[in-house]
Coordinates of C-alpha atoms and ligand atoms in Angstrom, one line a residue:
Chain A
M522 CA 138.7 15.1 111.5
L523 CA 142.0 14.7 113.3
E524 CA 143.1 11.5 114.9
V525 CA 146.4 11.1 116.8
K526 CA 147.2 7.5 117.6
N527 CA 149.8 6.4 120.1
L528 CA 152.2 9.2 119.3
M529 CA 155.7 8.9 120.7
V530 CA 158.4 11.6 120.0
F531 CA 162.0 11.3 121.2
F532 CA 164.6 14.1 121.1
E533 CA 167.6 11.9 121.3
N534 CA 166.8 9.7 124.3
A535 CA 164.4 12.1 126.0
L536 CA 160.8 11.2 125.5
A537 CA 158.7 14.4 124.8
L538 CA 155.5 12.6 123.9
N539 CA 154.6 9.3 125.4
D540 CA 151.9 7.1 123.8
F541 CA 149.7 10.1 123.3
S542 CA 146.3 9.7 121.6
M543 CA 143.5 12.2 120.9
T544 CA 140.8 13.1 118.5
V545 CA 139.3 16.3 117.2
N546 CA 135.9 16.2 115.5
E547 CA 134.7 18.5 112.8
G548 CA 133.4 21.8 114.2
E549 CA 134.8 21.3 117.7
I550 CA 137.1 23.5 119.8
V551 CA 139.4 21.2 121.7
G552 CA 141.9 22.2 124.3
V553 CA 145.2 20.6 125.4
I554 CA 146.2 21.8 128.9
G555 CA 149.7 21.2 130.3
S556 CA 152.4 23.0 132.3
N557 CA 155.8 24.0 131.1
S558 CA 157.6 21.4 129.0
A559 CA 154.6 19.0 129.2
G560 CA 154.9 18.5 125.5
K561 CA 152.3 20.8 124.1
T562 CA 154.5 22.5 121.5
T563 CA 156.0 19.1 120.5
L564 CA 152.4 17.9 120.0
M565 CA 151.5 20.9 117.8
N566 CA 154.7 20.7 115.8
T567 CA 154.1 17.0 115.2
I568 CA 150.5 17.6 114.1
S569 CA 151.5 20.5 111.8
G570 CA 154.5 18.7 110.5
L571 CA 157.2 21.2 111.5
I572 CA 158.9 18.4 113.3
I573 CA 159.2 16.5 110.0
D574 CA 161.1 19.4 108.6
M575 CA 163.3 19.6 111.7
K576 CA 164.0 15.9 111.3
I577 CA 164.9 16.0 107.6
K578 CA 167.2 19.0 108.1
E579 CA 169.0 17.3 111.0
K580 CA 169.3 14.1 108.9
R581 CA 170.9 16.0 106.0
K582 CA 173.6 17.3 108.4
G583 CA 174.3 13.8 109.5
G584 CA 172.6 13.6 112.8
E585 CA 169.3 11.8 113.6
R586 CA 168.1 13.1 116.9
I587 CA 164.3 13.1 116.4
T588 CA 162.4 9.8 116.3
I589 CA 158.6 9.7 115.8
Y590 CA 156.4 6.7 116.3
G591 CA 152.6 6.5 116.0
E592 CA 150.1 7.8 113.5
I593 CA 148.4 11.0 112.6
L594 CA 145.3 10.9 110.5
F595 CA 143.7 14.0 109.0
Q596 CA 140.3 13.6 107.4
G597 CA 141.0 9.9 107.2
E598 CA 144.3 10.2 105.5
D599 CA 147.6 9.2 107.1
I600 CA 149.8 12.3 107.2
T601 CA 152.5 11.1 109.7
E602 CA 155.3 11.6 107.1
T603 CA 153.8 14.5 105.2
Q604 CA 155.8 17.7 104.9
P605 CA 154.4 20.8 106.7
F606 CA 153.7 22.8 103.5
D607 CA 151.7 19.9 102.1
R608 CA 149.7 19.7 105.3
V609 CA 148.8 23.4 104.9
K610 CA 147.4 22.5 101.5
K611 CA 145.2 19.9 103.1
G612 CA 143.8 22.6 105.5
L613 CA 145.9 22.1 108.6
V614 CA 147.5 25.4 109.7
L615 CA 149.5 26.2 112.9
S616 CA 149.8 29.5 114.6
R617 CA 153.1 29.1 116.4
E618 CA 153.9 29.6 120.1
R619 CA 155.2 33.1 121.0
H620 CA 153.8 34.6 117.8
P621 CA 156.9 34.7 115.6
V622 CA 155.7 37.0 112.8
F623 CA 157.8 38.5 110.0
P624 CA 159.3 41.5 111.9
E625 CA 160.6 43.5 108.9
S626 CA 157.3 43.5 107.0
D627 CA 154.4 45.6 107.9
V628 CA 151.1 44.1 109.1
A629 CA 149.5 44.1 105.7
E630 CA 152.6 42.4 104.1
N631 CA 152.6 39.8 106.8
L632 CA 149.1 38.9 105.8
R633 CA 150.0 38.9 102.1
I634 CA 153.0 36.6 102.8
A635 CA 150.6 34.3 104.6
G636 CA 148.3 34.4 101.6
H637 CA 151.1 33.6 99.1
Q638 CA 149.0 30.9 97.5
V639 CA 145.6 32.7 97.7
K640 CA 144.0 34.3 94.7
K641 CA 144.2 38.1 94.7
L642 CA 140.5 38.8 95.1
A643 CA 140.0 36.2 97.8
L644 CA 143.0 37.5 99.6
S645 CA 141.8 41.0 100.0
E646 CA 138.4 39.7 101.2
R647 CA 140.1 37.5 103.8
M648 CA 142.4 40.4 104.9
E649 CA 139.2 42.5 105.5
Y650 CA 137.8 39.6 107.5
V651 CA 141.0 39.5 109.7
Y652 CA 140.8 43.3 110.2
A653 CA 137.1 42.9 111.2
L654 CA 137.9 40.1 113.6
F655 CA 140.8 42.1 115.1
P656 CA 139.9 45.8 114.8
A657 CA 143.1 46.8 116.6
L658 CA 145.1 45.5 113.6
S659 CA 143.3 47.6 111.0
D660 CA 144.8 50.8 112.5
L661 CA 148.3 49.3 112.3
K662 CA 148.3 48.1 108.6
R663 CA 151.5 50.0 107.8
R664 CA 153.3 49.3 111.1
K665 CA 156.3 46.9 111.0
A666 CA 155.3 43.8 112.8
G667 CA 158.5 43.8 114.8
F668 CA 157.3 47.0 116.5
L669 CA 153.9 45.7 117.5
S670 CA 153.2 44.8 121.1
G671 CA 153.0 41.1 122.1
G672 CA 149.3 41.1 122.0
E673 CA 149.1 42.7 118.6
Q674 CA 151.7 40.3 117.3
Q675 CA 149.6 37.4 118.6
M676 CA 146.5 38.7 116.8
L677 CA 148.5 39.1 113.7
A678 CA 149.9 35.6 114.0
I679 CA 146.4 34.2 114.3
G680 CA 145.2 36.4 111.5
M681 CA 148.0 35.1 109.3
A682 CA 146.8 31.5 109.9
L683 CA 143.2 32.5 109.1
I684 CA 144.2 33.9 105.7
L685 CA 144.8 30.4 104.6
K686 CA 141.2 29.4 105.6
P687 CA 142.2 26.3 107.6
A688 CA 139.9 23.4 108.1
L689 CA 141.7 22.8 111.4
L690 CA 143.4 25.7 113.1
L691 CA 146.1 24.8 115.6
L692 CA 146.8 27.6 118.2
D693 CA 149.8 27.0 120.4
E694 CA 149.5 29.0 123.6
P695 CA 147.8 32.0 122.1
L696 CA 147.3 33.6 125.5
L697 CA 150.9 33.3 126.6
G698 CA 152.2 36.6 128.1
L699 CA 149.1 38.6 127.4
S700 CA 147.3 40.8 130.0
P701 CA 143.9 39.7 131.2
M702 CA 142.3 42.3 129.1
M703 CA 144.1 41.2 125.9
Q704 CA 143.3 37.6 126.8
T705 CA 139.6 38.4 127.0
M706 CA 139.8 40.2 123.6
L707 CA 141.5 37.2 122.0
V708 CA 139.1 34.7 123.5
D709 CA 136.2 36.8 122.2
A710 CA 137.7 36.9 118.8
V711 CA 138.2 33.1 118.8
K712 CA 134.5 32.7 119.9
N713 CA 133.4 35.0 117.1
L714 CA 135.5 33.2 114.6
R715 CA 133.9 29.9 115.5
K716 CA 130.4 31.3 115.4
E717 CA 130.9 32.9 112.0
S718 CA 132.9 30.4 110.2
G719 CA 132.4 27.1 112.0
I720 CA 136.1 26.4 111.9
T721 CA 137.6 23.5 113.9
I722 CA 140.2 24.6 116.5
L723 CA 142.8 22.8 118.6
I724 CA 144.2 25.1 121.3
T725 CA 146.9 24.6 123.9
E726 CA 147.2 26.4 127.2
Q727 CA 149.1 26.3 130.5
F728 CA 146.1 27.5 132.5
A729 CA 142.7 26.0 132.3
R730 CA 140.6 29.0 133.4
P731 CA 140.6 31.2 130.3
I732 CA 139.8 28.4 127.8
L733 CA 137.7 25.9 129.8
P734 CA 134.5 27.9 129.4
F735 CA 134.6 27.7 125.6
I736 CA 136.2 24.4 124.7
E737 CA 134.0 21.4 124.0
R738 CA 136.5 18.9 125.1
G739 CA 139.9 19.0 126.7
Y740 CA 143.0 16.8 127.3
V741 CA 145.4 17.3 130.2
I742 CA 149.0 16.4 129.3
E743 CA 151.7 15.8 131.9
N744 CA 155.3 14.8 131.0
G745 CA 154.2 13.9 127.5
M746 CA 151.5 11.6 128.7
L747 CA 147.8 11.9 128.7
A748 CA 146.7 12.5 132.3
L749 CA 143.0 13.2 131.9
S750 CA 140.4 14.0 129.3
G751 CA 136.8 15.0 129.2
T752 CA 134.3 17.7 128.2
G753 CA 134.9 21.3 129.3
E754 CA 132.5 21.0 132.1
E755 CA 133.9 17.7 133.4
L756 CA 137.3 19.2 133.5
M757 CA 136.1 22.3 135.2
D758 CA 134.6 20.3 138.0
N759 CA 137.6 18.0 138.4
P760 CA 139.5 18.7 141.6
E761 CA 142.9 17.8 140.2
V762 CA 142.5 20.2 137.3
K763 CA 141.3 22.8 139.7
S764 CA 144.3 22.6 142.0
A765 CA 146.9 22.2 139.2
Y766 CA 145.7 24.4 136.3
F767 CA 143.6 27.1 137.9
G768 CA 146.7 28.9 139.3
I769 CA 147.1 32.6 139.9
Chain B
M4 CA 187.1 67.5 85.6
L5 CA 184.5 67.7 88.3
A6 CA 181.7 66.9 85.8
N7 CA 183.8 63.9 84.6
T8 CA 184.2 62.6 88.2
F9 CA 180.5 63.0 88.8
V10 CA 179.4 61.1 85.7
Y11 CA 182.0 58.3 85.8
G12 CA 181.6 57.9 89.5
F13 CA 177.9 57.5 89.0
V14 CA 178.5 54.8 86.3
N15 CA 181.0 53.1 88.5
S16 CA 178.6 53.1 91.5
I17 CA 175.8 51.5 89.4
I18 CA 178.3 48.8 88.2
L19 CA 178.9 48.0 91.9
V20 CA 175.1 47.8 92.4
L21 CA 174.8 45.4 89.5
V22 CA 177.6 43.3 90.7
A23 CA 176.3 43.0 94.3
L24 CA 172.6 42.6 93.7
G25 CA 172.7 38.9 93.0
F26 CA 175.0 38.1 95.9
N27 CA 172.8 40.1 98.2
L28 CA 169.6 38.5 97.0
T29 CA 170.8 35.0 97.7
F30 CA 172.3 35.9 101.0
G31 CA 169.3 38.0 102.1
I32 CA 166.7 35.2 101.3
S33 CA 168.4 32.0 102.2
G34 CA 171.3 33.0 104.3
V35 CA 173.6 31.3 101.8
A36 CA 176.9 33.2 101.3
N37 CA 177.6 32.2 97.7
F38 CA 181.3 32.5 97.3
A39 CA 181.0 30.9 93.9
Y40 CA 179.4 34.2 92.8
G41 CA 182.4 35.4 90.8
A42 CA 182.7 32.1 89.0
L43 CA 179.0 32.3 88.0
Y44 CA 179.6 35.8 86.7
I45 CA 182.4 34.6 84.5
L46 CA 180.4 31.5 83.5
G47 CA 177.5 33.8 82.3
A48 CA 179.9 35.8 80.2
L49 CA 181.7 32.8 78.7
L50 CA 178.5 31.0 77.9
S51 CA 177.1 33.9 76.0
W52 CA 180.5 34.3 74.2
V53 CA 180.3 30.6 73.2
F54 CA 176.7 30.8 72.1
F55 CA 177.4 33.9 70.0
N56 CA 180.8 33.1 68.5
T57 CA 181.1 29.3 68.5
I58 CA 177.6 28.3 67.9
G59 CA 176.6 31.4 66.1
L60 CA 173.2 32.2 67.7
P61 CA 171.9 35.7 67.4
Y62 CA 173.2 37.9 70.3
L63 CA 170.0 38.3 72.2
L64 CA 169.3 34.6 72.1
S65 CA 172.9 33.8 73.2
V66 CA 172.4 36.1 76.2
L67 CA 169.1 34.5 77.1
C68 CA 170.6 31.0 76.9
A69 CA 173.6 32.1 78.9
V70 CA 171.4 33.6 81.7
V71 CA 169.2 30.6 81.9
L72 CA 172.0 28.1 82.0
T73 CA 173.8 30.1 84.7
A74 CA 170.6 30.0 86.7
V75 CA 170.5 26.2 86.2
A76 CA 174.1 26.0 87.4
G77 CA 173.1 27.8 90.6
E78 CA 170.2 25.4 91.0
L79 CA 172.4 22.4 90.6
M80 CA 174.9 23.8 93.1
Y81 CA 172.0 24.1 95.6
R82 CA 170.6 20.7 95.0
F83 CA 173.8 18.7 95.2
V84 CA 175.9 20.7 97.6
L85 CA 174.2 23.5 99.5
L86 CA 171.1 21.6 100.4
R87 CA 173.0 19.5 102.9
I88 CA 174.9 22.3 104.5
R89 CA 172.5 25.2 104.5
G90 CA 172.7 27.0 107.9
M91 CA 176.3 26.0 108.6
V92 CA 177.9 29.2 107.4
L93 CA 181.5 28.1 107.4
S94 CA 180.8 24.9 105.4
E95 CA 178.8 27.0 102.9
V96 CA 181.7 29.4 102.4
I97 CA 184.2 26.7 102.1
A98 CA 182.1 24.6 99.7
T99 CA 181.0 27.5 97.5
F100 CA 184.5 29.0 97.4
G101 CA 185.9 25.7 96.5
I102 CA 183.4 25.3 93.6
G103 CA 184.2 28.8 92.4
L104 CA 187.9 28.3 92.5
A105 CA 187.7 25.0 90.7
T106 CA 185.4 26.5 88.0
L107 CA 187.6 29.6 87.4
E108 CA 190.8 27.5 87.2
L109 CA 189.1 25.1 84.9
F110 CA 188.2 28.0 82.6
K111 CA 191.9 29.0 82.6
Y112 CA 193.0 25.4 81.9
L113 CA 190.5 25.3 79.0
G114 CA 192.3 28.3 77.6
F115 CA 189.7 31.1 77.9
I116 CA 192.4 33.7 78.1
G117 CA 193.1 36.5 75.7
F118 CA 191.6 39.5 73.9
E119 CA 189.4 37.4 71.6
Y120 CA 187.2 36.6 74.6
S121 CA 185.2 39.8 74.7
L122 CA 181.5 40.5 74.5
P123 CA 180.1 43.1 72.0
V124 CA 178.8 46.4 73.1
F125 CA 175.1 46.8 72.6
V126 CA 175.4 50.0 70.4
D127 CA 178.7 51.5 69.3
T128 CA 178.1 55.2 69.8
S129 CA 178.6 57.7 72.6
I130 CA 176.6 60.7 73.8
E131 CA 177.4 63.9 75.6
I132 CA 176.0 64.6 79.1
G133 CA 176.8 68.1 80.1
Q134 CA 180.3 68.4 78.6
V135 CA 181.2 64.8 79.4
V136 CA 181.4 62.2 76.6
V137 CA 180.0 58.9 77.7
D138 CA 179.8 55.8 75.5
M139 CA 176.4 54.2 75.1
Q140 CA 177.4 51.0 76.9
R141 CA 177.9 52.9 80.1
V142 CA 174.5 54.5 79.6
F143 CA 173.0 51.0 79.2
I144 CA 174.8 49.9 82.4
V145 CA 173.1 52.7 84.3
I146 CA 169.6 52.0 82.8
I147 CA 169.8 48.3 83.2
G148 CA 171.3 48.6 86.7
I149 CA 168.5 50.8 87.9
A150 CA 165.9 48.6 86.1
M151 CA 167.3 45.4 87.8
A152 CA 167.2 47.0 91.2
G153 CA 163.7 48.2 90.6
F154 CA 162.6 44.9 89.3
L155 CA 164.0 43.1 92.4
W156 CA 162.1 45.4 94.7
F157 CA 158.9 44.9 92.7
F158 CA 159.5 41.2 92.6
T159 CA 160.0 40.7 96.3
H160 CA 157.1 42.9 97.3
H161 CA 154.4 42.2 94.7
T162 CA 154.7 38.7 93.4
R163 CA 153.8 35.4 95.1
T164 CA 157.3 34.0 94.8
G165 CA 158.7 37.2 96.0
L166 CA 156.5 37.2 99.1
R167 CA 157.6 33.7 99.8
F168 CA 161.2 34.9 99.5
R169 CA 160.5 37.6 102.1
G170 CA 158.8 35.1 104.4
I171 CA 161.7 32.6 104.3
A172 CA 164.2 35.4 104.8
Q173 CA 162.6 36.6 108.0
E174 CA 161.2 33.6 109.9
E175 CA 161.7 30.2 108.2
R176 CA 159.6 28.1 110.5
T177 CA 156.7 30.5 110.5
A178 CA 156.9 30.5 106.7
L179 CA 156.9 26.7 106.7
S180 CA 153.8 26.6 108.9
L181 CA 152.1 28.9 106.4
G182 CA 152.8 26.5 103.6
I183 CA 156.0 27.9 102.1
N184 CA 158.4 25.2 101.0
S185 CA 161.7 26.6 102.4
D186 CA 164.1 24.3 100.4
R187 CA 162.4 25.3 97.1
V188 CA 162.5 29.0 97.9
A189 CA 166.2 28.8 99.0
M190 CA 167.0 27.0 95.7
L191 CA 165.2 29.6 93.7
S192 CA 167.1 32.4 95.5
V193 CA 170.5 30.8 94.7
S194 CA 169.4 30.4 91.1
F195 CA 168.0 33.9 90.8
G196 CA 171.3 35.2 92.3
A197 CA 173.2 33.3 89.6
A198 CA 171.0 34.7 86.9
Y199 CA 171.7 38.2 88.2
A200 CA 175.4 37.5 88.1
A201 CA 175.2 36.5 84.5
I202 CA 173.2 39.6 83.5
A203 CA 175.6 41.8 85.3
A204 CA 178.6 40.2 83.5
I205 CA 176.9 40.5 80.1
V206 CA 176.1 44.2 80.7
I207 CA 179.4 45.2 82.3
L208 CA 182.1 43.1 80.5
P209 CA 181.7 44.7 77.0
L210 CA 183.7 47.6 78.6
G211 CA 186.8 45.3 78.5
T212 CA 187.5 41.6 77.9
I213 CA 186.4 38.5 79.7
N214 CA 189.3 38.0 82.1
V215 CA 188.9 35.0 84.3
E216 CA 190.7 36.8 87.1
Q217 CA 187.8 39.1 87.3
G218 CA 185.9 36.3 89.0
Y219 CA 187.9 36.9 92.1
S220 CA 187.7 40.7 92.1
V221 CA 183.9 40.6 91.4
L222 CA 183.5 38.5 94.5
I223 CA 185.5 40.9 96.6
K224 CA 183.5 43.9 95.3
A225 CA 180.2 42.2 96.0
L226 CA 181.4 41.2 99.5
A227 CA 182.6 44.8 100.2
V228 CA 179.3 46.4 99.1
C229 CA 177.2 43.9 101.0
I230 CA 179.2 44.1 104.2
V231 CA 179.4 47.9 104.1
G232 CA 175.7 48.2 103.4
G233 CA 174.6 45.6 106.0
L234 CA 174.2 42.1 104.7
G235 CA 170.9 41.5 103.1
S236 CA 169.8 45.1 103.0
T237 CA 169.0 46.5 99.6
G238 CA 169.0 50.2 100.7
G239 CA 172.4 49.7 102.3
L240 CA 173.6 48.0 99.1
V241 CA 172.8 51.1 97.0
L242 CA 174.3 53.5 99.5
A243 CA 177.5 51.4 99.9
S244 CA 177.8 51.1 96.1
F245 CA 177.8 54.9 95.8
L246 CA 180.3 55.4 98.7
I247 CA 182.7 52.8 97.3
G248 CA 182.0 53.7 93.6
Y249 CA 182.7 57.4 94.1
G250 CA 185.6 56.6 96.4
Q251 CA 187.2 54.6 93.6
T252 CA 186.6 57.2 90.9
I253 CA 188.0 60.0 93.1
T254 CA 191.0 57.9 93.9
V255 CA 191.7 57.3 90.2
T256 CA 191.2 60.9 89.3
Y257 CA 193.0 62.7 92.1
L258 CA 195.3 60.1 93.6
E259 CA 196.9 57.1 92.0
S260 CA 195.0 54.5 89.9
H261 CA 196.7 51.5 91.5
W262 CA 195.1 52.4 94.9
V263 CA 191.7 51.6 93.5
M264 CA 191.8 48.1 94.8
L265 CA 192.3 49.4 98.3
V266 CA 189.1 51.4 98.4
P267 CA 186.6 48.4 99.0
L268 CA 189.0 46.9 101.5
I269 CA 189.4 50.1 103.4
A270 CA 185.6 50.5 103.4
I271 CA 185.2 47.0 104.9
L272 CA 187.7 47.7 107.6
G273 CA 186.2 51.1 108.4
I274 CA 182.7 49.7 108.7
L275 CA 183.7 46.7 110.8
I276 CA 185.4 49.1 113.2
F277 CA 182.7 51.8 113.5
R278 CA 179.5 50.1 112.6
P279 CA 179.9 46.3 112.4
S280 CA 176.2 45.6 111.4
G281 CA 176.7 47.8 108.3
L282 CA 175.2 51.1 107.3
F283 CA 171.6 49.8 107.3
G284 CA 171.4 47.7 110.4
E285 CA 167.7 47.6 110.4
Q286 CA 167.5 44.1 111.7
K287 CA 169.7 45.0 114.6
E288 CA 167.3 47.9 115.5
L289 CA 164.5 45.4 115.9
E290 CA 166.6 42.8 117.7
E291 CA 167.7 45.3 120.3
R292 CA 164.1 46.2 121.0
I293 CA 163.1 42.7 121.8
Ligands
ATP993 N1 164.2 20.7 119.7 C1 164.2 20.0 120.9 N2 165.3 19.3 121.2 C2 165.4 18.7 122.4 N3 164.4 18.6 123.3 C3 163.3 19.3 123.0 C4 163.1 20.0 121.8 N4 161.9 20.6 121.8 C5 161.3 20.2 123.0 N5 162.2 19.4 123.7 C6 161.9 18.8 125.0 O1 160.6 18.2 125.0 C7 159.9 18.4 126.1 C8 158.5 19.0 125.8 O2 158.7 20.4 125.3 P1 157.5 21.3 124.7 O3 158.2 22.4 124.1 O4 156.7 20.4 123.8 O5 156.8 21.7 126.0 P2 155.5 22.7 126.2 O6 154.4 21.9 126.8 O7 155.2 23.4 124.9 O8 156.1 23.7 127.2 P3 155.9 25.3 127.3 O9 154.6 25.5 128.1 O10 157.0 25.8 128.1 O11 155.8 25.9 126.0 C9 160.7 19.3 127.0 O12 161.3 18.5 128.0 C10 161.7 19.9 126.1 O13 162.9 20.1 126.7
MG994 MG1 155.2 25.2 124.3

């Protein structure tokens, strides 16, 4: 479904992704594990196309700091140069790192903004689906998103991506900064989501422990390079992964 | 006297609401401070004058054409100038102010000066409210002002494009990752703001003549209302309009009329000293929490 081929991303002269390749097959949950500044967010931004927008906007202002080499194929189609909003139409949706939601809007309005291109009837159905998936949100419909806790904002951010019914959902560090209990809740929700809708998910994390049990395959990224890859079980048994990513 | 102050202060306040809505809309959505706003206001008025008097279209059609063309002018300004500099506030201010200045001076050069350049009132009668006599145009100003503010609220909360506006206004990258085209939305917000400027001019200017100089004072009024209200906040805009509007009317009635110009400036100074984020600093409230 998704194929990333020899991706290289430069910010000025700094190499954030170095010859990185990976694939995601239909129906899979795939993890990308890496420590701080390994290049996870850069990878997600490149797959979702946000980086194209950053690049275009910098170019207009006269600078060209971002350079991208390599290829991204989504359902067989080359989308390397496609704008982020066009990728969304093709079914590729990112839930961004640190859950930046719309703070002045309440929870329901955040979901409605996310569903700006969804028909009215389908929208209310999908909103109900999100509330069922995250029951904590359904009590907070009228609360401004800026006043939600980090965990609640994270659920909302994922819910907003789900409103668009993505074929491939990208989750950038969805567990970041959440308590173990919140993490369990979110992981359960993701598992449910998969079971019920058969969605394909690509998820990044710093730590392997919470996600290894439910991903089919994983990639370990270090300094922008692919260090290791394998099935969830293979990675779980790997001593290097154990020592580096099973921290705390 | 008191009843007079009340009624005319009210009308004056709604005039300020009308004048500031478009500026506030553009700024609130795309962050673009459109200093060509006053020029767009005059452009709207002159276009409808030309369509009506020179070309001889029916008045309603003239107004429609003028509003649409002013919106197109806003769109072109975005496409060819603002697109490249959006996000660099100083460049935006300099570029739009330059465009505004050039446009207004061009109008003067073309000779749009004099009493013949005036727009017709909608209906030439007056009514009595309490014991105060008010002409129908002022009644229309109040009705249309309230309707335009209400429409804006409805539009941004209950239409698809409006929801996109709200998304881009709050978190551009998140909006992008949800499939909203930020450049398109920003362009629409500039062009919507321009249309609002044209409508405001067509409703307000029948009270006097189309004086090109008003392009400058309209910009100052819009700025004053938006800064006092808290940039981008609609509730703040209304409150600030009433503060400044009544301030002006009371100044005219009880002090001296040539001090009127000072009221918006004093309001700006006061707010910058005591509450720099404006009356409705909602955004600040959230920022401090995080
Ligand atoms: N906009 C940018 N401009 C310049 N350098 C950047 C930019 N974004 C990321 N980088 C650099 O690219 C590298 C990879 O960063 P990235 O954000 O992808 O890491 P990450 O794996 O997501 O880290 P974290 O776990 O902290 O989120 C870092 O060295 C970072 O400094
Ligand atoms: Mg990151």
